[in-house]
Short mmCIF file of C-alpha atoms in Angstrom, two decimals:
data_model
loop_
_atom_site.label_atom_id
_atom_site.label_comp_id
_atom_site.label_asym_id
_atom_site.label_seq_id
_atom_site.Cartn_x
_atom_site.Cartn_y
_atom_site.Cartn_z
CA UNK A 1137 0.03 -0.41 -0.04
CA UNK A 1138 1.27 3.60 -0.68
CA UNK A 1139 -0.08 4.86 2.47
CA UNK A 1140 -2.50 3.87 5.62
CA UNK A 1141 -4.76 6.91 6.97
CA UNK A 1142 -6.25 6.96 10.12
CA UNK A 1143 -10.08 8.13 9.36
CA UNK A 1144 -11.32 8.19 12.41
CA UNK A 1145 -12.74 6.73 15.67
CA UNK A 1146 -16.30 5.05 14.52
CA UNK A 1147 -17.73 4.53 17.94
CA UNK A 1148 -17.47 6.36 21.41
CA UNK A 1149 -18.98 3.88 23.81
CA UNK A 1150 -17.22 0.42 22.64
CA UNK A 1151 -15.45 -1.27 25.19
CA UNK A 1152 -13.33 -4.61 25.59
CA UNK A 1153 -12.18 -5.70 28.97
CA UNK A 1154 -10.20 -8.77 28.31
CA UNK A 1155 -7.08 -9.95 26.00
CA UNK A 1156 -8.96 -11.68 23.33
CA UNK A 1157 -9.55 -11.27 19.42
CA UNK A 1158 -12.90 -11.09 17.71
CA UNK A 1159 -14.17 -8.30 20.19
CA UNK A 1160 -16.35 -7.18 17.65
CA UNK A 1161 -17.88 -8.12 13.91
CA UNK A 1162 -17.33 -6.59 10.82
CA UNK A 1163 -19.40 -7.88 7.64
CA UNK A 1164 -21.25 -7.00 4.67
CA UNK A 1165 -24.98 -8.23 5.14
CA UNK A 1166 -26.77 -10.57 2.80
CA UNK A 1167 -28.79 -7.00 2.21
CA UNK A 1168 -25.35 -5.40 1.26
CA UNK A 1169 -25.12 -3.09 4.02
CA UNK A 1170 -21.91 -2.94 5.89
CA UNK A 1171 -22.43 -3.72 9.53
CA UNK A 1172 -19.97 -3.08 12.58
CA UNK A 1173 -21.29 -5.37 15.85
CA UNK A 1174 -19.53 -4.67 18.90
CA UNK A 1175 -20.39 -4.24 23.14
CA UNK A 1176 -20.70 -1.06 24.72
CA UNK A 1177 -19.51 0.22 27.81
CA UNK A 1178 -23.13 -0.51 29.38
CA UNK A 1179 -22.85 -4.37 28.08
CA UNK A 1180 -25.34 -3.95 25.22
CA UNK A 1181 -25.11 -5.29 21.53
CA UNK A 1182 -24.78 -2.18 19.27
CA UNK A 1183 -25.43 -2.58 15.43
CA UNK A 1184 -23.63 0.01 13.49
CA UNK A 1185 -24.29 0.99 9.80
CA UNK A 1186 -20.69 1.44 8.41
CA UNK A 1187 -22.03 3.51 4.84
CA UNK A 1188 -24.53 5.46 6.87
CA UNK A 1189 -21.69 5.94 9.87
CA UNK A 1190 -24.84 5.24 12.40
CA UNK A 1191 -25.90 3.08 14.97
CA UNK A 1192 -28.94 1.28 13.62
CA UNK A 1193 -30.09 -0.81 16.86
CA UNK A 1194 -28.95 -1.10 20.63
CA UNK A 1195 -29.83 -4.54 22.05
CA UNK A 1196 -30.24 -4.69 26.13
CA UNK A 1197 -30.17 -7.32 28.68
CA UNK A 1198 -28.53 -9.85 26.45
CA UNK A 1199 -25.95 -11.25 29.08
CA UNK A 1200 -25.53 -11.53 32.61
CA UNK A 1201 -21.79 -10.38 31.86
CA UNK A 1202 -20.06 -8.40 29.84
CA UNK A 1203 -20.07 -9.67 25.70
CA UNK A 1204 -16.45 -10.66 25.27
CA UNK A 1205 -16.51 -11.81 21.70
CA UNK A 1206 -18.67 -12.12 18.50
CA UNK A 1207 -18.93 -13.75 14.86
CA UNK A 1208 -20.77 -13.57 12.04
CA UNK A 1209 -22.51 -16.29 9.50
CA UNK A 1210 -24.07 -15.62 6.55
CA UNK A 1211 -27.12 -17.86 5.96
CA UNK A 1212 -27.97 -17.93 2.66
CA UNK A 1213 -30.42 -20.60 2.65
CA UNK A 1214 -32.48 -19.18 4.72
CA UNK A 1215 -31.67 -15.20 3.37
CA UNK A 1216 -30.41 -14.24 6.70
CA UNK A 1217 -27.47 -12.92 9.05
CA UNK A 1218 -26.77 -14.67 12.37
CA UNK A 1219 -24.42 -12.72 15.16
CA UNK A 1220 -22.93 -14.77 18.01
CA UNK A 1221 -22.52 -13.66 21.13
CA UNK A 1222 -20.40 -14.74 24.02
CA UNK A 1223 -19.64 -13.73 27.26
CA UNK A 1224 -16.54 -15.42 29.19
CA UNK A 1225 -17.52 -15.22 32.54
CA UNK A 1226 -21.61 -16.31 32.52
CA UNK A 1227 -20.20 -19.08 29.99
CA UNK A 1228 -23.37 -18.40 27.79
CA UNK A 1229 -23.57 -18.04 23.91
CA UNK A 1230 -26.45 -16.62 22.11
CA UNK A 1231 -27.19 -16.31 18.49
CA UNK A 1232 -29.47 -13.25 17.05
CA UNK A 1233 -31.24 -13.00 13.57
CA UNK A 1234 -30.17 -9.67 12.38
CA UNK A 1235 -33.33 -8.66 10.95
CA UNK A 1236 -34.78 -7.99 14.10
CA UNK A 1237 -32.82 -8.90 16.83
CA UNK A 1238 -34.86 -11.95 17.81
CA UNK A 1239 -32.28 -14.51 19.88
CA UNK A 1240 -33.10 -17.80 18.03
CA UNK A 1241 -30.41 -19.63 20.20
CA UNK A 1242 -29.73 -19.71 23.90
CA UNK A 1243 -26.98 -22.06 25.19
CA UNK A 1244 -26.13 -21.89 28.53
CA UNK A 1245 -23.36 -22.49 30.92
CA UNK A 1246 -21.74 -24.42 28.45
CA UNK A 1247 -18.07 -25.45 30.75
CA UNK A 1248 -18.18 -26.51 33.94
CA UNK A 1249 -15.48 -25.17 35.58
CA UNK A 1250 -13.61 -22.36 34.01
CA UNK A 1251 -14.60 -19.79 31.18
CA UNK A 1252 -16.13 -19.68 27.52
CA UNK A 1253 -13.58 -17.86 25.47
CA UNK A 1254 -14.55 -18.73 22.03
CA UNK A 1255 -17.37 -20.44 19.60
CA UNK A 1256 -17.82 -20.74 16.07
CA UNK A 1257 -20.08 -21.53 13.56
CA UNK A 1258 -19.93 -24.69 11.16
CA UNK A 1259 -21.89 -26.44 8.49
CA UNK A 1260 -21.95 -30.00 7.35
CA UNK A 1261 -23.93 -31.95 5.00
CA UNK A 1262 -26.81 -28.71 5.74
CA UNK A 1263 -26.70 -28.95 9.30
CA UNK A 1264 -25.65 -25.76 11.55
CA UNK A 1265 -23.67 -26.54 14.65
CA UNK A 1266 -21.77 -24.42 17.25
CA UNK A 1267 -18.62 -25.34 18.45
CA UNK A 1268 -17.02 -24.01 21.75
CA UNK A 1269 -13.64 -23.60 23.41
CA UNK A 1270 -12.98 -25.43 26.37
CA UNK A 1271 -10.92 -24.58 29.42
CA UNK A 1272 -8.85 -27.21 31.36
CA UNK A 1273 -6.96 -24.95 34.04
CA UNK A 1274 -8.35 -27.14 36.99
CA UNK A 1275 -7.16 -30.49 34.65
CA UNK A 1276 -10.59 -31.53 34.45
CA UNK A 1277 -12.05 -33.47 31.39
CA UNK A 1278 -13.33 -30.45 29.47
CA UNK A 1279 -13.06 -30.89 25.88
CA UNK A 1280 -14.11 -28.80 23.05
CA UNK A 1281 -18.11 -29.39 22.82
CA UNK A 1282 -20.26 -29.18 19.42
CA UNK A 1283 -23.91 -28.50 19.83
CA UNK A 1284 -26.86 -28.55 17.06
CA UNK A 1285 -28.71 -25.88 16.02
CA UNK A 1286 -31.22 -26.88 19.13
CA UNK A 1287 -28.79 -26.45 21.56
CA UNK A 1288 -28.32 -30.04 22.43
CA UNK A 1289 -24.62 -31.24 22.56
CA UNK A 1290 -24.27 -33.88 20.39
CA UNK A 1291 -20.16 -34.67 20.70
CA UNK A 1292 -16.74 -33.46 21.96
CA UNK A 1293 -13.53 -33.62 20.06
CA UNK A 1294 -10.55 -36.11 21.54
CA UNK A 1295 -7.51 -34.87 22.43
CA UNK A 1296 -8.74 -31.26 23.09
CA UNK A 1297 -7.91 -31.02 26.48
CA UNK A 1298 -6.12 -27.55 26.52
CA UNK A 1299 -7.01 -23.81 27.39
CA UNK A 1300 -8.31 -22.65 24.04
CA UNK A 1301 -8.58 -18.78 23.82
CA UNK A 1302 -9.19 -19.04 19.62
CA UNK A 1303 -11.49 -21.69 18.06
CA UNK A 1304 -12.68 -21.09 14.27
CA UNK A 1305 -13.90 -23.32 11.28
CA UNK A 1306 -12.23 -23.93 8.13
CA UNK A 1307 -13.44 -25.32 5.06
CA UNK A 1308 -10.87 -27.02 2.61
CA UNK A 1309 -12.68 -26.92 -1.17
CA UNK A 1310 -9.89 -28.77 -2.10
CA UNK A 1311 -10.23 -32.13 -0.04
CA UNK A 1312 -14.20 -31.15 0.85
CA UNK A 1313 -13.68 -31.47 4.84
CA UNK A 1314 -14.22 -28.94 7.46
CA UNK A 1315 -11.62 -28.47 9.90
CA UNK A 1316 -11.52 -26.92 13.19
CA UNK A 1317 -8.33 -24.67 14.15
CA UNK A 1318 -7.72 -23.99 17.68
CA UNK A 1319 -5.47 -21.30 19.65
CA UNK A 1320 -4.37 -22.46 23.04
CA UNK A 1321 -2.12 -21.82 25.74
CA UNK A 1322 1.16 -22.98 23.93
CA UNK A 1323 0.20 -24.64 20.91
CA UNK A 1324 -1.82 -24.31 17.74
CA UNK A 1325 -4.13 -27.29 16.66
CA UNK A 1326 -6.45 -28.46 14.19
CA UNK A 1327 -9.10 -31.09 14.23
CA UNK A 1328 -11.02 -33.44 11.46
CA UNK A 1329 -14.49 -32.49 12.13
CA UNK A 1330 -16.22 -35.84 10.51
CA UNK A 1331 -13.98 -37.66 12.54
CA UNK A 1332 -13.87 -35.73 15.92
CA UNK A 1333 -9.78 -36.20 16.30
CA UNK A 1334 -6.77 -34.32 16.09
CA UNK A 1335 -5.61 -33.43 12.70
CA UNK A 1336 -2.57 -31.36 13.30
CA UNK A 1337 -0.13 -29.83 16.63
CA UNK A 1338 1.28 -26.84 15.09
CA UNK A 1339 4.64 -26.73 17.02
CA UNK A 1340 7.02 -29.41 18.78
CA UNK A 1341 7.29 -27.11 22.37
CA UNK A 1342 5.47 -24.51 24.21
CA UNK A 1343 5.83 -21.29 22.72
CA UNK A 1344 2.74 -19.39 24.49
CA UNK A 1345 -0.30 -17.84 24.20
CA UNK A 1346 -2.14 -17.98 20.88
CA UNK A 1347 -4.63 -15.17 20.56
CA UNK A 1348 -5.54 -15.16 16.88
CA UNK A 1349 -4.63 -17.93 13.64
CA UNK A 1350 -6.23 -17.65 10.22
CA UNK A 1351 -5.58 -20.27 7.10
CA UNK A 1352 -4.26 -18.66 3.72
CA UNK A 1353 -4.73 -20.35 0.32
CA UNK A 1354 -1.52 -19.12 -1.36
CA UNK A 1355 -0.39 -20.16 -4.41
CA UNK A 1356 -2.22 -23.42 -3.84
CA UNK A 1357 -0.42 -24.02 -0.89
CA UNK A 1358 -2.73 -24.14 2.40
CA UNK A 1359 -1.04 -22.01 5.07
CA UNK A 1360 -1.53 -21.46 8.45
CA UNK A 1361 -0.86 -18.38 10.26
CA UNK A 1362 -0.78 -17.71 14.02
CA UNK A 1363 0.65 -14.91 16.36
CA UNK A 1364 2.13 -15.69 19.94
CA UNK A 1365 2.66 -14.14 23.11
CA UNK A 1366 6.72 -14.80 22.19
CA UNK A 1367 6.27 -12.01 19.49
CA UNK A 1368 6.63 -13.84 16.70
CA UNK A 1369 3.97 -14.51 13.56
CA UNK A 1370 4.55 -18.23 12.55
CA UNK A 1371 3.56 -19.86 9.07
CA UNK A 1372 2.46 -23.59 8.64
CA UNK A 1373 2.07 -25.89 6.17
CA UNK A 1374 -1.65 -26.68 6.84
CA UNK A 1375 -1.79 -30.06 6.01
CA UNK A 1376 1.95 -31.57 6.82
CA UNK A 1377 2.26 -29.65 9.88
CA UNK A 1378 5.85 -28.15 8.55
CA UNK A 1379 7.02 -24.71 9.82
CA UNK A 1380 7.72 -22.54 6.57
CA UNK A 1381 8.82 -19.34 8.00
CA UNK A 1382 9.16 -17.55 11.50
CA UNK A 1383 8.92 -13.64 11.66
CA UNK A 1384 9.77 -12.02 15.24
CA UNK A 1385 8.24 -8.63 15.41
CA UNK A 1386 7.40 -7.76 19.07
CA UNK A 1387 6.34 -9.17 22.57
CA UNK A 1388 2.57 -9.90 23.04
CA UNK A 1389 1.28 -10.03 19.64
CA UNK A 1390 -2.86 -10.35 19.46
CA UNK A 1391 -5.27 -9.62 16.40
CA UNK A 1392 -4.10 -10.91 12.66
CA UNK A 1393 -5.72 -9.81 9.29
CA UNK A 1394 -4.26 -10.66 5.78
CA UNK A 1395 -4.13 -7.70 3.50
CA UNK A 1396 -3.04 -9.60 0.46
CA UNK A 1397 -0.94 -12.54 -0.68
CA UNK A 1398 2.23 -10.68 0.85
CA UNK A 1399 1.29 -9.00 3.72
CA UNK A 1400 -0.39 -9.16 7.36
CA UNK A 1401 -1.27 -6.61 9.89
CA UNK A 1402 -1.04 -7.75 13.53
CA UNK A 1403 -2.01 -5.92 16.50
CA UNK A 1404 0.81 -5.40 19.28
CA UNK A 1405 1.18 -4.70 23.17
CA UNK A 1406 2.79 -1.33 22.26
CA UNK A 1407 -0.34 -0.04 21.18
CA UNK A 1408 0.45 -0.38 17.23
CA UNK A 1409 -0.61 -2.11 14.33
CA UNK A 1410 2.29 -3.51 12.32
CA UNK A 1411 2.44 -4.23 8.67
CA UNK A 1412 4.42 -7.40 7.94
CA UNK A 1413 6.36 -8.16 4.46
CA UNK A 1414 5.45 -12.07 4.70
CA UNK A 1415 8.25 -12.78 2.26
CA UNK A 1416 11.17 -10.92 3.22
CA UNK A 1417 10.11 -10.74 7.19
CA UNK A 1418 10.27 -7.49 8.06
CA UNK A 1419 7.90 -4.58 9.34
CA UNK A 1420 6.88 -2.25 6.67
CA UNK A 1421 4.76 -0.29 8.67
CA UNK A 1422 3.74 0.56 12.57
CA UNK A 1423 0.62 2.55 12.52
CA UNK A 1424 -0.09 4.78 15.89
CA UNK A 1425 -3.37 5.56 16.65
CA UNK A 1426 -4.60 3.55 19.75
CA UNK A 1427 -4.05 4.25 23.48
CA UNK A 1428 -3.84 0.61 24.36
CA UNK A 1429 -3.39 -2.76 23.72
CA UNK A 1430 -4.97 -3.50 19.62
CA UNK A 1431 -6.84 -6.62 20.23
CA UNK A 1432 -8.95 -7.14 17.03
CA UNK A 1433 -8.10 -6.20 13.56
CA UNK A 1434 -10.63 -7.18 10.52
CA UNK A 1435 -10.77 -5.76 6.77
CA UNK A 1436 -13.67 -4.55 5.24
CA UNK A 1437 -14.55 -3.06 1.67
CA UNK A 1438 -16.21 0.36 2.76
CA UNK A 1439 -18.02 2.01 -0.62
CA UNK A 1440 -16.82 5.13 -0.17
CA UNK A 1441 -13.34 4.51 1.03
CA UNK A 1442 -12.49 1.04 -0.73
CA UNK A 1443 -10.25 -1.60 1.51
CA UNK A 1444 -10.33 -0.17 5.13
CA UNK A 1445 -9.23 -2.02 8.31
CA UNK A 1446 -11.30 -1.60 11.56
CA UNK A 1447 -9.34 -2.34 14.92
CA UNK A 1448 -10.21 -1.91 18.52
CA UNK A 1449 -8.01 -1.39 21.37
CA UNK A 1450 -8.58 -2.79 24.89
CA UNK A 1451 -10.73 -1.33 27.76
CA UNK A 1452 -12.19 2.13 26.59
CA UNK A 1453 -9.91 2.67 23.76
CA UNK A 1454 -12.64 3.03 21.08
CA UNK A 1455 -12.68 0.98 17.48
CA UNK A 1456 -10.73 2.83 14.83
CA UNK A 1457 -11.01 2.78 10.88
CA UNK A 1458 -7.92 3.43 8.68
CA UNK A 1459 -8.01 3.67 4.93
CA UNK A 1460 -5.51 1.78 2.84
CA UNK A 1461 -4.35 3.37 -0.30
CA UNK A 1462 -2.82 1.30 -3.16
#
């Protein structure tokens, strides 16, 4: 990019008190509206139209505690957008229909001990599932859980007894398989959803907490990219588990976002967003504008500004939008 310009603080009431990624979600809806969904300091879900630059809705009394992260699912078959909200402390998940903000699914007290850090949607054989992270600090038998869309637990994933901070689904169109990807305390792992078993462990040593993981199909090679508290970005061959590249950035890395095939954004403890050249393994730009630890970074195509980056800092640091000039 020629230049990356901080446009503004999009919000004035957003709040993210825990160090996690996916503290907000941003997407183009089935009706081609660009929505930003976040939690405000009154523990309400806020629905914000990025094109009109205004709040559309504010949903109150939705969780017992602060909402810690969100995810979006485009339900093409039913022509609707689904929003999942998670509260780490109350161990609950709620799924909302964006059209009228009706809560269509409420799964309560998911883990017996500890916290619920993350969850994701997964569709297989025309059935929609909710996959939840586990918490094993007390060495209990908590595993990754799979719920159907009626809120019933249908199974668990073997060999998943970690503290899992981020969990997400990746569908490999080349193999027609769903995989579950987890960032854990110590390792990154993938699981074969159909077999309900471990696929790969992407490390031979404990490297620290992993708060952000993505899978990127680049030049017909499927790569798993992850950020770590040890200050490194690691790139793995997804299917072989082989380490392809390691980039030293800074200590305590959080959210990551692919800009293009050769560049990656990463949020840092030093309140900056760093643009990384993946090939040359160096920092291209360091973006300043946040007042606290940068947690979540996502890319969106804005109708007025083109390719934009949306980012959120910790606590009362507001969600910001950056215009990327190419």
